mmCIF file with all atom_site columns, C-alpha atoms in Angstrom:
data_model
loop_
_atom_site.group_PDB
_atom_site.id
_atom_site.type_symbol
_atom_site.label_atom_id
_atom_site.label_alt_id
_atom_site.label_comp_id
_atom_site.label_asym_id
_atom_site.label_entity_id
_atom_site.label_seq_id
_atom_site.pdbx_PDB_ins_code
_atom_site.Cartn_x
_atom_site.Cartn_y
_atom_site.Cartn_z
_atom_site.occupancy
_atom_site.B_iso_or_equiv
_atom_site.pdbx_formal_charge
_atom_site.auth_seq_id
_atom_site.auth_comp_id
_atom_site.auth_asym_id
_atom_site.auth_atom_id
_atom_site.pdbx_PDB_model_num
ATOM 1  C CA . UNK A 1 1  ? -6.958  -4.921  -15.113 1.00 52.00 ? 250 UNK A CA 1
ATOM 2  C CA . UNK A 1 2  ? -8.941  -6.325  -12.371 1.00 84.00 ? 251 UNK A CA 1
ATOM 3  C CA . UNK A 1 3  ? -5.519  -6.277  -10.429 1.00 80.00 ? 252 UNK A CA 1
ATOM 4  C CA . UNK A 1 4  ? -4.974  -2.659  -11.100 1.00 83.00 ? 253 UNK A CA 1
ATOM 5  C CA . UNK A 1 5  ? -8.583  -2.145  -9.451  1.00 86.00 ? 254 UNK A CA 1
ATOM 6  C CA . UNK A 1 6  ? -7.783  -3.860  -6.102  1.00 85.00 ? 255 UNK A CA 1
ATOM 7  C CA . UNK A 1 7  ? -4.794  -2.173  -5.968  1.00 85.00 ? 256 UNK A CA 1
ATOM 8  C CA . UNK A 1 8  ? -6.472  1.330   -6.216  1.00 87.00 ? 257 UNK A CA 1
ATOM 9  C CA . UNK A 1 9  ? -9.077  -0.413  -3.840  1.00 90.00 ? 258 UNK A CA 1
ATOM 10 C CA . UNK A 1 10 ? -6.699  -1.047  -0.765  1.00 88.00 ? 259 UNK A CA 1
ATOM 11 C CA . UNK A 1 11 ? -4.601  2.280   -1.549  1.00 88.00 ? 260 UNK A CA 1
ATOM 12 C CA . UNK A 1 12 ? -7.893  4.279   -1.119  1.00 94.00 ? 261 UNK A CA 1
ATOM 13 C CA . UNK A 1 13 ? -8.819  2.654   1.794   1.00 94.00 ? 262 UNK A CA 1
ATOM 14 C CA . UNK A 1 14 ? -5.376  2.620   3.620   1.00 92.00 ? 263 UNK A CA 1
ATOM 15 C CA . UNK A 1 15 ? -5.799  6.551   2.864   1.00 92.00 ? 264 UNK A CA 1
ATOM 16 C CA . UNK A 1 16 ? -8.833  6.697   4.442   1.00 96.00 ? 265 UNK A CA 1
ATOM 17 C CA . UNK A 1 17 ? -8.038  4.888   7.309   1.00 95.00 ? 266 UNK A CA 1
ATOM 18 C CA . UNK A 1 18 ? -5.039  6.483   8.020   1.00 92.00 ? 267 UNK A CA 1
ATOM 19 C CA . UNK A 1 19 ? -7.016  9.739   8.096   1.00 95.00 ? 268 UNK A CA 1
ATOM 20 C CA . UNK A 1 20 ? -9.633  8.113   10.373  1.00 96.00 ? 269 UNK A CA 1
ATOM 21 C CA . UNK A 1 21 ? -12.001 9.544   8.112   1.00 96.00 ? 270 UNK A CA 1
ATOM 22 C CA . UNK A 1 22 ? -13.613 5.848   7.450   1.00 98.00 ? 271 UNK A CA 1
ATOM 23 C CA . UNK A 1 23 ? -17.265 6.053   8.810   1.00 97.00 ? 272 UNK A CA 1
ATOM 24 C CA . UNK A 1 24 ? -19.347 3.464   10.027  1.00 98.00 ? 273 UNK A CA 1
ATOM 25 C CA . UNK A 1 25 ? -18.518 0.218   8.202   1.00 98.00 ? 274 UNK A CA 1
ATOM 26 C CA . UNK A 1 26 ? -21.660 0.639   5.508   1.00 98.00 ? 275 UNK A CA 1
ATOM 27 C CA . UNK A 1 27 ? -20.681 3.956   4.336   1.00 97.00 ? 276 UNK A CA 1
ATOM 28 C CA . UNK A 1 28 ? -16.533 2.992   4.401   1.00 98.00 ? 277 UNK A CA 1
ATOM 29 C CA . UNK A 1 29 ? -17.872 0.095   2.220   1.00 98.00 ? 278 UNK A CA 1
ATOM 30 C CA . UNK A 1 30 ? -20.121 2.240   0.258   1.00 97.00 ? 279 UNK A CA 1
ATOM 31 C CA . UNK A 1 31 ? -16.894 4.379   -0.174  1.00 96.00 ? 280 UNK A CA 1
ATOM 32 C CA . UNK A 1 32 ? -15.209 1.467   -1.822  1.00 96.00 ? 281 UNK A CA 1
ATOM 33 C CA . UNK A 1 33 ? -17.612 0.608   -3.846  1.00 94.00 ? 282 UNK A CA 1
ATOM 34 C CA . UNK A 1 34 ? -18.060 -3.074  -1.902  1.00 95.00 ? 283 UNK A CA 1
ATOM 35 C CA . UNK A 1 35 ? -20.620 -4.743  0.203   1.00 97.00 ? 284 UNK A CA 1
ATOM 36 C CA . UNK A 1 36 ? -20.132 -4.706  4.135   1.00 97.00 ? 285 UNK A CA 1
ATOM 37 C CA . UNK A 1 37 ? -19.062 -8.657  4.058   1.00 97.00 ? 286 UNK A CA 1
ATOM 38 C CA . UNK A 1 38 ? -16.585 -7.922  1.218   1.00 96.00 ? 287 UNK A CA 1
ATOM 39 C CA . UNK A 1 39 ? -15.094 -4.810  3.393   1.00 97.00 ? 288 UNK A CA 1
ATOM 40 C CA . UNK A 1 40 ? -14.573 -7.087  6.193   1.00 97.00 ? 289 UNK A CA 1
ATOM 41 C CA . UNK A 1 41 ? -12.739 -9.911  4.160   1.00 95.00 ? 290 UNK A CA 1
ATOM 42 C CA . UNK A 1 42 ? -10.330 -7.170  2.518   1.00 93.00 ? 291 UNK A CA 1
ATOM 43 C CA . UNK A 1 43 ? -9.548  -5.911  6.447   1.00 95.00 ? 292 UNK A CA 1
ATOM 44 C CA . UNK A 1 44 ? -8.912  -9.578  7.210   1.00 94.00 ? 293 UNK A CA 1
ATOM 45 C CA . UNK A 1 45 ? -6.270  -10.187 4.239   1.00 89.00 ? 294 UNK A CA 1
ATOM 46 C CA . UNK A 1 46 ? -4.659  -6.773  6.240   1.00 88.00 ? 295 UNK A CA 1
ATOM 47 C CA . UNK A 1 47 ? -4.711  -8.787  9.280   1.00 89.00 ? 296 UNK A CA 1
ATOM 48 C CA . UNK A 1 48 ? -2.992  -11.515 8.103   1.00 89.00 ? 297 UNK A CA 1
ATOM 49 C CA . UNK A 1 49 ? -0.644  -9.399  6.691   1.00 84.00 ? 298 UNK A CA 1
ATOM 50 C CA . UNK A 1 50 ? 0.098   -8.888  10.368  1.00 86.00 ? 299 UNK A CA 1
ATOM 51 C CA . UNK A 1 51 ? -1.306  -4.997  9.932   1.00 88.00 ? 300 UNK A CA 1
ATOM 52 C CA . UNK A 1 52 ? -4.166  -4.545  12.860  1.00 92.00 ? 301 UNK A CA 1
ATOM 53 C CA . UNK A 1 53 ? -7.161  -2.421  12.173  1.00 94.00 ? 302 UNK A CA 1
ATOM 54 C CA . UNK A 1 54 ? -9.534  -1.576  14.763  1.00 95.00 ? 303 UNK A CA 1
ATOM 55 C CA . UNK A 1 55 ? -13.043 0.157   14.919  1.00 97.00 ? 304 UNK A CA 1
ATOM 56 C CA . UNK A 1 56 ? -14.090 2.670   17.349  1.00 97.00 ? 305 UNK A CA 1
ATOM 57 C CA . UNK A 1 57 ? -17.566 3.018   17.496  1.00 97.00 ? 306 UNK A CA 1
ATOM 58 C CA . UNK A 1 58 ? -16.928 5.720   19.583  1.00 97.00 ? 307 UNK A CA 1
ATOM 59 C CA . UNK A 1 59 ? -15.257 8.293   17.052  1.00 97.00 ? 308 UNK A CA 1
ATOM 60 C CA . UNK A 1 60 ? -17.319 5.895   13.935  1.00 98.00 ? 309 UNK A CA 1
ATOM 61 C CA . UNK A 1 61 ? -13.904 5.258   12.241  1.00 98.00 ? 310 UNK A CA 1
ATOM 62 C CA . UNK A 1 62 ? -11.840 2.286   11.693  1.00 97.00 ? 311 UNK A CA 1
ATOM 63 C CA . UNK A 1 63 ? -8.610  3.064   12.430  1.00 95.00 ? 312 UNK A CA 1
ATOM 64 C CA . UNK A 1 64 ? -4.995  1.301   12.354  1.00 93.00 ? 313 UNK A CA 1
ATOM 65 C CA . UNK A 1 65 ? -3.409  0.256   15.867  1.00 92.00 ? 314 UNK A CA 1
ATOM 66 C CA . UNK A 1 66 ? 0.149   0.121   16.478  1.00 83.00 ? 315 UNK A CA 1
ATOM 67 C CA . UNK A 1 67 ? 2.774   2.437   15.183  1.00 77.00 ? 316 UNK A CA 1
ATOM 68 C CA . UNK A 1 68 ? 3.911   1.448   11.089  1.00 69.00 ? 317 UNK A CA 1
ATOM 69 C CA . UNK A 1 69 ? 3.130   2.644   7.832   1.00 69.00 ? 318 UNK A CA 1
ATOM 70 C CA . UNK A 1 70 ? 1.485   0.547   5.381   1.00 70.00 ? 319 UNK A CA 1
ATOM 71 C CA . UNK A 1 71 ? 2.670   1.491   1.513   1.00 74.00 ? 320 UNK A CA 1
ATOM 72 C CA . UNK A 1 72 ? 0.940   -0.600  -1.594  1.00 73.00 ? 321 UNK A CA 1
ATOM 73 C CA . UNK A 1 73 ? 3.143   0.019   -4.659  1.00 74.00 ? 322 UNK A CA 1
ATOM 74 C CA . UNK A 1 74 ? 3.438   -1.857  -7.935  1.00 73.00 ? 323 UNK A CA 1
ATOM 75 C CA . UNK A 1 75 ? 5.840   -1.629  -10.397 1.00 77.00 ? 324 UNK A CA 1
ATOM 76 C CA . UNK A 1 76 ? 5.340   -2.799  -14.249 1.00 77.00 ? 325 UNK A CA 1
ATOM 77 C CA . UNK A 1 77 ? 8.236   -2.121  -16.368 1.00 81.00 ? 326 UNK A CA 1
ATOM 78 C CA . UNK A 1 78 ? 8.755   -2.881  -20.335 1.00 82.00 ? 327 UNK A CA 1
ATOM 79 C CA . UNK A 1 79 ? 12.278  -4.210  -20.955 1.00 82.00 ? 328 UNK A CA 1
ATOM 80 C CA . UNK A 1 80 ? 12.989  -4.389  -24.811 1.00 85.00 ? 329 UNK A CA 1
ATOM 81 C CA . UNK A 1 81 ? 14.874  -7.955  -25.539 1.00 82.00 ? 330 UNK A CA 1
ATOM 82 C CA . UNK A 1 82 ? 18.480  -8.195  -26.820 1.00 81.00 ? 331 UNK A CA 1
ATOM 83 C CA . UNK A 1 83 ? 18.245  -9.332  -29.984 1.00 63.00 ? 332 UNK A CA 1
#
């Protein structure tokens, strides 16, 4: 279930970026229930995903740069066997 959790864990905080409704990095990782160093590794794996997030310390949000939509979906499906 661990899985499950991360997933829920980036979907939340894609939402909350896309809003721009982040905060300052503590409270966005406060948010997700992670420490600041932990919030920074998970915006890396986004990186190298080739999505770009930004901060502006201006408007104290992170925010995503460049013009895409990022969707996190998994699928787990029972099949019965033949036989």
């Amino acid at each position: 279930m661990d899985y499950l959790n991360q997933l829920e864990r980036y979907k939340y905080m894609i939402r909350l970026i896309e809003k721009e409704k982040t905060g300052i990095p503590e409270t966005f990782a406060n948010s997700l229930g992670i420490c600041k160093s932990h919030l920074y590794r998970l915006i890396d794996e986004l990186n190298d995903f080739g999505v770009t997030i930004a901060y502006s310390r201006k408007r104290q949000t992170f925010y995503f740069k460049g013009n895409f939509c990022l969707e996190i979906n998994l699928t787990i499906e029972l099949k019965k066997r033949n036989g």
